[in-house]
Coordinates of C-alpha atoms and ligand atoms in Angstrom, one line a residue:
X1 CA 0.0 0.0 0.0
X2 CA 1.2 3.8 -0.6
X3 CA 0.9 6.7 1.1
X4 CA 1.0 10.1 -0.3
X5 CA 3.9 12.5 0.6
X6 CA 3.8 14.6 3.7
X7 CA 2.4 17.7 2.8
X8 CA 0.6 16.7 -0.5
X9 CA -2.9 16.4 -0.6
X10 CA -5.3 14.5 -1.6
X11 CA -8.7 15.8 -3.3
X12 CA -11.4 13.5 -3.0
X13 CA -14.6 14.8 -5.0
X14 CA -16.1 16.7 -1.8
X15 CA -12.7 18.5 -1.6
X16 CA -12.5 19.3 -4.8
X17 CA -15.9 20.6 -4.4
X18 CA -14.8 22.8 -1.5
X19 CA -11.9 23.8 -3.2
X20 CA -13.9 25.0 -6.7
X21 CA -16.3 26.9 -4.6
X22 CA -13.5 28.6 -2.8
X23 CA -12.1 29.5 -6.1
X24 CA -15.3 30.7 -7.8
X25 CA -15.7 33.3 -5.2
X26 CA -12.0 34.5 -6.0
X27 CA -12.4 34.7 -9.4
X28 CA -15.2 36.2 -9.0
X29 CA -14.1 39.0 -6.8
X30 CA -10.8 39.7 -9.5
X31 CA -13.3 40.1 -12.1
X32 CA -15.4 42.4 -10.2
X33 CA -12.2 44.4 -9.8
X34 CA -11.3 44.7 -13.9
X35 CA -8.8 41.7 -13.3
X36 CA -7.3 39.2 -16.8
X37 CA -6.9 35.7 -15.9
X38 CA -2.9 34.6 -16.2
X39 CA -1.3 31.2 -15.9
X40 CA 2.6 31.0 -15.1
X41 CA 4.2 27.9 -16.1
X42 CA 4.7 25.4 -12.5
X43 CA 8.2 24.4 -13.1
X44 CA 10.8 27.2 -13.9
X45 CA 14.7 27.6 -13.8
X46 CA 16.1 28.0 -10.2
X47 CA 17.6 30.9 -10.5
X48 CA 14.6 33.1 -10.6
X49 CA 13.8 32.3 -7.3
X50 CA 17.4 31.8 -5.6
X51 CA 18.1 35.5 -6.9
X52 CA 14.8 36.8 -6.1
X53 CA 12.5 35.6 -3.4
X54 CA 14.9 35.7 -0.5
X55 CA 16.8 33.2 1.6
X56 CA 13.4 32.0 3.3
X57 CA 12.3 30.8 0.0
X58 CA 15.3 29.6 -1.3
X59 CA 15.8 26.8 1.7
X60 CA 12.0 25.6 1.1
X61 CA 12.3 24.8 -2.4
X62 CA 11.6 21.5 -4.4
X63 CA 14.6 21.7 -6.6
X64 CA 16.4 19.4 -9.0
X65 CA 18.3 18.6 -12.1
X66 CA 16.3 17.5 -14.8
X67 CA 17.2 15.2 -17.7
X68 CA 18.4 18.0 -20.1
X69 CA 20.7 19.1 -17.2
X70 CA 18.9 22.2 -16.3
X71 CA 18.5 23.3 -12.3
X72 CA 15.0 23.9 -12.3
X73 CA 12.6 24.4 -9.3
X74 CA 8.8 23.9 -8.4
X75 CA 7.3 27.4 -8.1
X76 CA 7.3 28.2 -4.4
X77 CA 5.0 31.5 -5.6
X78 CA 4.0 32.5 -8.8
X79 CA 5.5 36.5 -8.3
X80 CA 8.8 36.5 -10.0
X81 CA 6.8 34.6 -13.1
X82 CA 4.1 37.1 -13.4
X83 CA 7.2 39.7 -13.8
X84 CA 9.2 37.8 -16.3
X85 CA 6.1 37.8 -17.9
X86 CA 5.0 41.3 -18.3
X87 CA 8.6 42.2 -18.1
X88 CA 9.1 40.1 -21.9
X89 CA 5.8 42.7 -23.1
X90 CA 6.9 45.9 -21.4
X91 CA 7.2 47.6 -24.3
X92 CA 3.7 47.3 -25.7
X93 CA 1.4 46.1 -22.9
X94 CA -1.3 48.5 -21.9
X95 CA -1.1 49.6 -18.6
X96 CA -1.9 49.4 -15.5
X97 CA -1.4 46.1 -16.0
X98 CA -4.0 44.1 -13.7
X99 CA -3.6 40.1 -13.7
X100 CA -4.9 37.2 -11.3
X101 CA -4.3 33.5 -10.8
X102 CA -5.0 30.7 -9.1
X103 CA -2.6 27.9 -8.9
X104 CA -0.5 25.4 -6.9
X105 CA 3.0 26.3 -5.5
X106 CA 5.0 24.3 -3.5
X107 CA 7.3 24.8 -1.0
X108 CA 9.6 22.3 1.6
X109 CA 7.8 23.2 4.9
X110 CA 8.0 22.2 8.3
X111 CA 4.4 20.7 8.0
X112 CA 2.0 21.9 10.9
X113 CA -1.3 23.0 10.5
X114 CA -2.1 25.8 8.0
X115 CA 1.3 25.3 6.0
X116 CA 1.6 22.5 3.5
X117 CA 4.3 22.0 1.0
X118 CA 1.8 21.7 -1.9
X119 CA -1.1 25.0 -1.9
X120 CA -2.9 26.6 -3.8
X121 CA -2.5 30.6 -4.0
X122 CA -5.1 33.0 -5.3
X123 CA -2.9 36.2 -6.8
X124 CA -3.7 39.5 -8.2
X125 CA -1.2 42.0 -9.2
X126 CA -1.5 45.2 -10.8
X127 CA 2.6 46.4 -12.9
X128 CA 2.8 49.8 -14.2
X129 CA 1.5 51.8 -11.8
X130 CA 2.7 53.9 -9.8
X131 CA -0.1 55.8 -7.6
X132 CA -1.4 55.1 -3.9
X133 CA -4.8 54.5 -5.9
X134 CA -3.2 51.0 -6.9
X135 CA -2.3 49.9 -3.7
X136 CA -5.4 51.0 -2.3
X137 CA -7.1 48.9 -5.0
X138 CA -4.8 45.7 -4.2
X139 CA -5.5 46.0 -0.9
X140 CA -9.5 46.4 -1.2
X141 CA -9.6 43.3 -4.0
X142 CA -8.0 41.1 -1.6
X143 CA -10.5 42.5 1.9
X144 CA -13.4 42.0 -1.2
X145 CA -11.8 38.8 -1.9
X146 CA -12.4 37.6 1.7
X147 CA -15.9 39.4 2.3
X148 CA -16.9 37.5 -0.6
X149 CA -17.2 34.4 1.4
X150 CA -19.5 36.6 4.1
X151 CA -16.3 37.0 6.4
X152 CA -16.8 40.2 8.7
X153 CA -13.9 42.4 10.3
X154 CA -14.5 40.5 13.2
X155 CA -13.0 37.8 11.5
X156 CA -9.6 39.0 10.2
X157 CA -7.8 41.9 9.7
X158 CA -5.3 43.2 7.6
X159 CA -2.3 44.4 8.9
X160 CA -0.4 47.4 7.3
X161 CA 3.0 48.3 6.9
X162 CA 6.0 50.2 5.5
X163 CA 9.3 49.1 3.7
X164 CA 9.8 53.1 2.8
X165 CA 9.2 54.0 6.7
X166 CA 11.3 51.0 7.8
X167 CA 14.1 52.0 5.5
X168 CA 14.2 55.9 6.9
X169 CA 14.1 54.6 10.0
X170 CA 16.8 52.5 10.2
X171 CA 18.8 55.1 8.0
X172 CA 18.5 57.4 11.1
X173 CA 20.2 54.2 13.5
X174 CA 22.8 54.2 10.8
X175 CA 21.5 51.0 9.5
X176 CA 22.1 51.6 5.5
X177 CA 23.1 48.9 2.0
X178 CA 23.1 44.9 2.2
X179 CA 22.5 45.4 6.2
X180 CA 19.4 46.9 5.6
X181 CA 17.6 43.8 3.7
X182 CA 19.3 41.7 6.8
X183 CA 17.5 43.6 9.6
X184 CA 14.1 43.7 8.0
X185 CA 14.7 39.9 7.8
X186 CA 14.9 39.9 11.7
X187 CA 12.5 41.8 12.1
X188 CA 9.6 40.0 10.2
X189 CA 11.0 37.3 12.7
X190 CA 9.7 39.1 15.8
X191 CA 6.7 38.0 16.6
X192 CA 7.7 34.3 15.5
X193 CA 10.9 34.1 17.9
X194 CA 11.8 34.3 22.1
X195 CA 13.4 37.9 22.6
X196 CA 16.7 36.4 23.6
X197 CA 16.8 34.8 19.8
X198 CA 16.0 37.9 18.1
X199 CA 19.1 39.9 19.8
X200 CA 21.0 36.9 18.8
X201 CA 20.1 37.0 15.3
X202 CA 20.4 40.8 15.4
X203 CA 23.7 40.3 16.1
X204 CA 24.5 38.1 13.8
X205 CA 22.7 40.0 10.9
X206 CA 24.9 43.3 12.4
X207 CA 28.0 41.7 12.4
X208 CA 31.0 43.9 10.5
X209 CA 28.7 46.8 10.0
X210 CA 30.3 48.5 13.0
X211 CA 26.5 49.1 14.7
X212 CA 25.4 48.7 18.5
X213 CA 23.0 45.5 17.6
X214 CA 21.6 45.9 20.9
X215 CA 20.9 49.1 20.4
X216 CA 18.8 48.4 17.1
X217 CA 17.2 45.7 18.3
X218 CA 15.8 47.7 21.2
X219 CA 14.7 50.5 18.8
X220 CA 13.2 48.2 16.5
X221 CA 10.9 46.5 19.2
X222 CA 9.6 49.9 19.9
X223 CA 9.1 50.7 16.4
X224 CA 7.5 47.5 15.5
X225 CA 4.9 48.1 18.1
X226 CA 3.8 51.7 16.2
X227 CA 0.0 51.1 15.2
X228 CA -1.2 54.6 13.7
X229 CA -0.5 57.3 11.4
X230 CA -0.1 59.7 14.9
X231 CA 2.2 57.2 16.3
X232 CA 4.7 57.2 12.9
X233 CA 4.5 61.5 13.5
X234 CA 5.7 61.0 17.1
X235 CA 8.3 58.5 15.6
X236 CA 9.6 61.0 13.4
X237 CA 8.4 64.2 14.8
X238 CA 12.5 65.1 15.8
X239 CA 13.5 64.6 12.1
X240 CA 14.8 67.7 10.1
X241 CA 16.4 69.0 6.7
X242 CA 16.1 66.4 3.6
X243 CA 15.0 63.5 5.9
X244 CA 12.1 65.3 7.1
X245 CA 11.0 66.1 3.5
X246 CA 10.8 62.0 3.0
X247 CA 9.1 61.8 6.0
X248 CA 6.8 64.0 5.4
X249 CA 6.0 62.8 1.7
X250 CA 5.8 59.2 3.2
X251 CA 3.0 60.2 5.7
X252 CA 1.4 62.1 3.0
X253 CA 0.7 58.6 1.2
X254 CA 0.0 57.7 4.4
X255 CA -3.2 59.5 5.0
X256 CA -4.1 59.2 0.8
X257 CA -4.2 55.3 1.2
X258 CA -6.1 55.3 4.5
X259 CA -8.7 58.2 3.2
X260 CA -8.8 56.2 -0.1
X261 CA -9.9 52.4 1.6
X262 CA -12.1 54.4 3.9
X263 CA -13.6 55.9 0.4
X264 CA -13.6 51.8 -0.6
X265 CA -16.0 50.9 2.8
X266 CA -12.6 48.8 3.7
X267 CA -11.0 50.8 5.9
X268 CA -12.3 49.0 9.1
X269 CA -10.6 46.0 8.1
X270 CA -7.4 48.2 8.2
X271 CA -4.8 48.6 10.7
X272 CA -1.8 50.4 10.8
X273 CA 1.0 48.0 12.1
X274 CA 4.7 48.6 11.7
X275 CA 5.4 45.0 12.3
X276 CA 4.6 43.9 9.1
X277 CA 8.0 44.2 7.1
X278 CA 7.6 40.6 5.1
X279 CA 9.5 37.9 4.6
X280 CA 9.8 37.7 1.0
X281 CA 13.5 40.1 -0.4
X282 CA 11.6 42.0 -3.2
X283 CA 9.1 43.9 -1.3
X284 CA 10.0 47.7 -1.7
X285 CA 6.7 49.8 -0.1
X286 CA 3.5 48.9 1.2
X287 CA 3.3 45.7 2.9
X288 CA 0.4 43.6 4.5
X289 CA -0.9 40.7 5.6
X290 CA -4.4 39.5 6.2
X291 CA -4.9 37.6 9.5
X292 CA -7.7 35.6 10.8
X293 CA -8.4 37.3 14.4
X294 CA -10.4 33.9 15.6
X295 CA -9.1 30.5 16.3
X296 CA -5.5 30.4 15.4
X297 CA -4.9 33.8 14.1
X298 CA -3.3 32.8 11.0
X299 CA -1.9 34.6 8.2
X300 CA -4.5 34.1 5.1
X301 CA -2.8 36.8 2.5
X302 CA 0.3 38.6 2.0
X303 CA 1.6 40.7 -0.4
X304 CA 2.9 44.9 -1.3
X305 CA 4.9 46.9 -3.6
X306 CA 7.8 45.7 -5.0
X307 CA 8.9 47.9 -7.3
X308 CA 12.3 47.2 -8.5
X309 CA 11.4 43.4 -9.2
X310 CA 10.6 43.4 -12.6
X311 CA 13.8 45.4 -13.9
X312 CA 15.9 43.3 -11.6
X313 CA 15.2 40.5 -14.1
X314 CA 16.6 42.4 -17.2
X315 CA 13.3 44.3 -18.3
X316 CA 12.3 47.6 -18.6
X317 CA 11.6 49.3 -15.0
X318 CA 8.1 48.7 -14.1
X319 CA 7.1 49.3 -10.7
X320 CA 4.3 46.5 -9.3
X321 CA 1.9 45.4 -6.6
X322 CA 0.0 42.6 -5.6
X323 CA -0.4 39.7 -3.0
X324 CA -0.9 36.4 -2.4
X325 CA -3.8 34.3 -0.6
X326 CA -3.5 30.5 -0.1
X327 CA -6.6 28.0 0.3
X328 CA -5.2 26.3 3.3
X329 CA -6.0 28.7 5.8
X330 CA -8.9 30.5 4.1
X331 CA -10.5 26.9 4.0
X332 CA -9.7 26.3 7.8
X333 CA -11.3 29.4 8.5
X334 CA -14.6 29.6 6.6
X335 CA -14.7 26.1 8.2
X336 CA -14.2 27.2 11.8
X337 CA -16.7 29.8 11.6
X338 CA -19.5 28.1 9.3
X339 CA -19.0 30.0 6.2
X340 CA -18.0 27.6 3.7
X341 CA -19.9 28.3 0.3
X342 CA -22.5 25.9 -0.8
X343 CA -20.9 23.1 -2.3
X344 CA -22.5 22.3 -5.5
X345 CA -24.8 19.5 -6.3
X346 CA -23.3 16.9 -8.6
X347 CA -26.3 16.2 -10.7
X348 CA -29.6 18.3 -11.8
X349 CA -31.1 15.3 -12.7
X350 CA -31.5 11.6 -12.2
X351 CA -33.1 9.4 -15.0
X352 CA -35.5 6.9 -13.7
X353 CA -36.1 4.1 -16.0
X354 CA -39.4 2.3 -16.1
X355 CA -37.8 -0.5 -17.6
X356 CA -35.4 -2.4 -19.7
X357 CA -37.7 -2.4 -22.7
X358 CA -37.3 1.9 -22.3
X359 CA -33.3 2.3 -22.1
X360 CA -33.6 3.0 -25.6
X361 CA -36.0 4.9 -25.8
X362 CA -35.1 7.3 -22.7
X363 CA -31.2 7.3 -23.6
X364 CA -31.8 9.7 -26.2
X365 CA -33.5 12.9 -24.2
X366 CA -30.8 12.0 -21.6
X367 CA -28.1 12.7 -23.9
X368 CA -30.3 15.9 -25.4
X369 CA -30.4 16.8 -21.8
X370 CA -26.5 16.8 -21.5
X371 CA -25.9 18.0 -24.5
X372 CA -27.9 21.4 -23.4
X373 CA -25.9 21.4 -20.1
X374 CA -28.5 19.6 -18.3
X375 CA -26.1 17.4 -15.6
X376 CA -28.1 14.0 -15.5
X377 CA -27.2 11.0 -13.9
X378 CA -28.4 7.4 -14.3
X379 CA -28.7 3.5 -13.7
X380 CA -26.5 1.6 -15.7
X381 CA -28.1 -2.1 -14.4
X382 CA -31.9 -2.7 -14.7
X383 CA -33.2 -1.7 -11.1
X384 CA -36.8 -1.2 -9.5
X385 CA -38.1 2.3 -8.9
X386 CA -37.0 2.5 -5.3
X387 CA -33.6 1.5 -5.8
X388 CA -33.3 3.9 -8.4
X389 CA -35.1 7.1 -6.3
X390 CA -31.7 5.9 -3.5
X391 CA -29.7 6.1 -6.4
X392 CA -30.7 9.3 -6.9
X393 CA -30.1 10.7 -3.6
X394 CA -26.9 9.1 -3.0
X395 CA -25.5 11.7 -6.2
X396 CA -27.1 14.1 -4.7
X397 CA -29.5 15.0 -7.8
X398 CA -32.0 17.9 -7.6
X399 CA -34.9 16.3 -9.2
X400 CA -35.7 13.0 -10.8
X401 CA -37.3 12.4 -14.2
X402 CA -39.6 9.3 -14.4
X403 CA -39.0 7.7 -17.9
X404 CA -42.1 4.8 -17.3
X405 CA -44.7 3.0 -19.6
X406 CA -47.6 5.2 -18.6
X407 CA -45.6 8.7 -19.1
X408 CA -44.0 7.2 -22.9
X409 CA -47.9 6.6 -23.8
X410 CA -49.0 9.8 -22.9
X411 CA -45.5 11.5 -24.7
X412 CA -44.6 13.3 -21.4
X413 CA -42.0 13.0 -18.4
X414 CA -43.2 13.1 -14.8
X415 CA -40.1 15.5 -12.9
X416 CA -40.0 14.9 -9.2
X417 CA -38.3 17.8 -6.9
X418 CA -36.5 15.7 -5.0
X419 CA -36.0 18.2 -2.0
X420 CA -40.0 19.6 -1.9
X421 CA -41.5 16.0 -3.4
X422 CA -43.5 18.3 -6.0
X423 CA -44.0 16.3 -9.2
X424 CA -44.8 18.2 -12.8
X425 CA -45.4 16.0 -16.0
X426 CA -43.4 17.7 -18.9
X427 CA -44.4 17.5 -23.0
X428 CA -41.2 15.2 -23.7
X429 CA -40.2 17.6 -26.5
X430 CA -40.2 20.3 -23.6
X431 CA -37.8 18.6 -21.3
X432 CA -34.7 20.4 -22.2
X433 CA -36.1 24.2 -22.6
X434 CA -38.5 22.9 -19.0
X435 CA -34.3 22.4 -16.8
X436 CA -32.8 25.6 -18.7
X437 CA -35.2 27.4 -17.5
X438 CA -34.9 26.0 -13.6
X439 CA -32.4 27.2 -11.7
Ligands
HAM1 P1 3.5 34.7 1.0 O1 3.3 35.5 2.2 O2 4.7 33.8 1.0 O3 3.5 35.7 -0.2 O4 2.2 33.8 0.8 C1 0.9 34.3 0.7 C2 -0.1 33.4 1.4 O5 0.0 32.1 0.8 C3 0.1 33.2 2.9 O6 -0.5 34.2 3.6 C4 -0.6 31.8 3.1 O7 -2.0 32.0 3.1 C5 -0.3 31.1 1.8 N1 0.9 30.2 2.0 C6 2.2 30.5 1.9 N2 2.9 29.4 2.2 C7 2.1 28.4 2.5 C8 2.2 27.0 2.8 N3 3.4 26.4 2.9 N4 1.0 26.3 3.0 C9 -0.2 26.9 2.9 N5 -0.3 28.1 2.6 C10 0.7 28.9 2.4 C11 3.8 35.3 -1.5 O8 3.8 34.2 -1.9 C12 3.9 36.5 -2.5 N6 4.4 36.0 -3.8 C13 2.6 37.2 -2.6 C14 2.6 38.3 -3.6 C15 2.0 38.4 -4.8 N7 3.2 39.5 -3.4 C16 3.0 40.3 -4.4 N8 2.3 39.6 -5.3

């Protein structure tokens, strides 16, 4: 006997139902938003993530030589694709560019509940623009993209932070170049680590740049703890000259993203939170995650600016923003709290035969039934009436037809609604426009 790997799992069909339903209601949010469908390819060359996710990423991945001697990689996110992507049709492609998909990635996880090593992940970007307007529209598609499933603000949060703020701030502890990257990496550590650990790796991420580590770790557990647009003036309230100016410009967005989600009827899902820096090495403004704020209070989206990505892979500059949402933890969720979408009924219909004599005679309005997108289900053996209304149940079928002696000598079908017992005879001729036009 086999078992399947850790971390891989298995969809039997009332997963896969789960799942579909789950992904219905994302698709339909990106659509409500003006969002294209994309696909990126699942297995690429390594290097486009070793050079571009970040070290996180890079120890998690499902890598390998293949026959033609290539190192190549199983997608551990679909990001540095979409930009290679729009990146090869910069010159042309209309912008803003605004792109979604919904695909597996995989990543080598310490499995525990909530992480797998193979997911699904629900993305939406929008490349080539620059304004606060797109990040305000990223981050109300992906609150939309959570509401769709009824989920209130009681239910999660999303949690909003600053790369630009983090980077002025450390700039004022002295913290500048390749030890910049480093510290943010601690830092979206924080909450995940005993204090003791994070002065060690502090230190460690510190060491040769000549800083007091202790010293910036202590300021950066004050800073992390910064949860409005007041507390970010007091932070920086001391600055002057150029640096001020930044500041300044950096609260301005600031208040023009928070007015503009407020605008949106999202802005109580907000909150300001300077300890969300990300994990992921591309991320350049913006940040966020969305949490559940019941049960485990886990993370259900990520994602933020990262401008620099796309020209970092040899294309034209073209700034970008956009975040990711896996099923894992959006599924747990809309379990715990009851919210799971209805999960669609296999079959409209079951066919009842009356008896062998009729197969051949009821075969052919089945197969006009299918063939006008009419689902309909039926006994392959010769089987009574009561074994074949259980049949019917068991898939799960909305109504049954009742194909018998009586019904072919009148030319009609008797349809049962198999949930209120209500029976209508139909003209057979009228059987296929009769299911169109039920819902
Ligand atoms: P991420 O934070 O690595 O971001 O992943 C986003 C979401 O994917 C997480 O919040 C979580 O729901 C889900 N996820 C990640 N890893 C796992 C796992 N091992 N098992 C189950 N679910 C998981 C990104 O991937 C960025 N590329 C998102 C992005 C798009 N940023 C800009 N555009």
């Amino acid at each position: 006997m086999f078992k399947n790997l850790p971390g891989f799992r298995e969809f039997y069909p009332e997963d896969c139902a789960k799942k579909n339903a789950i992904f219905k209601a994302w698709k339909t949010a990106a659509r409500s938003f003006g969002f294209q469908e994309f696909e990126p390819p699942v297995l690429e060359p390594l290097e486009l993530f070793t050079e571009k996710s970040g070290e996180e990423i890079r120890s998690q991945l499902f890598e390998f030589v293949d026959k033609g001697g290539r190192e190549v990689a199983l997608r551990p996110e679909m990001t540095p694709s979409l930009a290679r992507m729009v990146g090869a049709r910069a010159g042309g492609i209309r912008r803003p560019v605004k792109w979604f998909a919904i695909g597996e990635n995989y990543r080598y996880e310490r499995q525990q509940k909530g992480r797998l090593r193979a997911f699904y992940q629900y993305n939406a970007d929008i490349l080539g623009d620059e304004s606060i307007s797109a990040d305000a529209e990223i981050i109300a598609l992906l609150i939309e993209s959570l509401r769709a499933f009824g989920l209130t603000k009681d239910e999660f949060k999303l949690r909003l932070g600053d790369r630009n703020l983090w980077v002025l701030f450390l700039e004022a502890l002295g913290v500048c170049g390749e030890f910049v990257a480093k510290v943010l990496s601690v830092v979206d550590k924080i909450e995940k680590v005993r204090p003791e650990a994070f002065s060690e790796m502090m230190a460690e991420a510190l060491a040769g740049s000549g800083l007091n580590a202790e010293k910036v770790a202590a300021e950066c557990k004050k800073f992390v703890l910064i949860n409005s647009v007041e507390g970010l003036e007091a932070q920086f309230a001391a600055a002057g000259g150029e640096f001020k100016e930044k500041v300044g410009a950096r609260l301005s967005d600031w208040k023009e993203l928070l007015s503009l989600l407020s605008a949106m009827g999202v802005g109580e899902f907000v909150k300001v939170d300077m300890g969300i820096v990300r994990g992921l090495a591309y991320y350049t403004g913006f940040v966020f995650e969305a949490f559940q704020t019941v049960g485990t209070g886990r993370a259900l989206a990520g994602g933020g600016r990262y401008d620099a990505l796309v020209k970092k892979l040899g294309y034209p500059d073209m700034c970008a923003v956009g975040f990711g949402m896996g099923d894992v933890t959006v599924g747990d969720l809309l379990e715990l709290v009851g919210k799971l979408p209805k999960l669609e009924t296999s079959v409209d219909v079951f066919a009842v035969i009356g008896s062998e004599a009729l197969r051949e005679k009821v075969l052919p309005v089945i197969f006009e039934l299918r063939r006008n997108g009419v689902g309909v289900d039926y006994s392959f053996k010769a089987a009574g009436f009561g074994k074949q209304f259980k049949m019917a149940d068991a898939v799960g079928a909305k109504c049954a037809a009742i194909f018998g002696e009586d019904e072919f000598a009148k030319g009609v079908v008797k349809i049962k609604d198999l949930k209120s017992g209500e029976e209508t005879e139909v003209a057979m001729g009228d059987a296929v426009s009769f299911f169109a036009n039920r819902e």
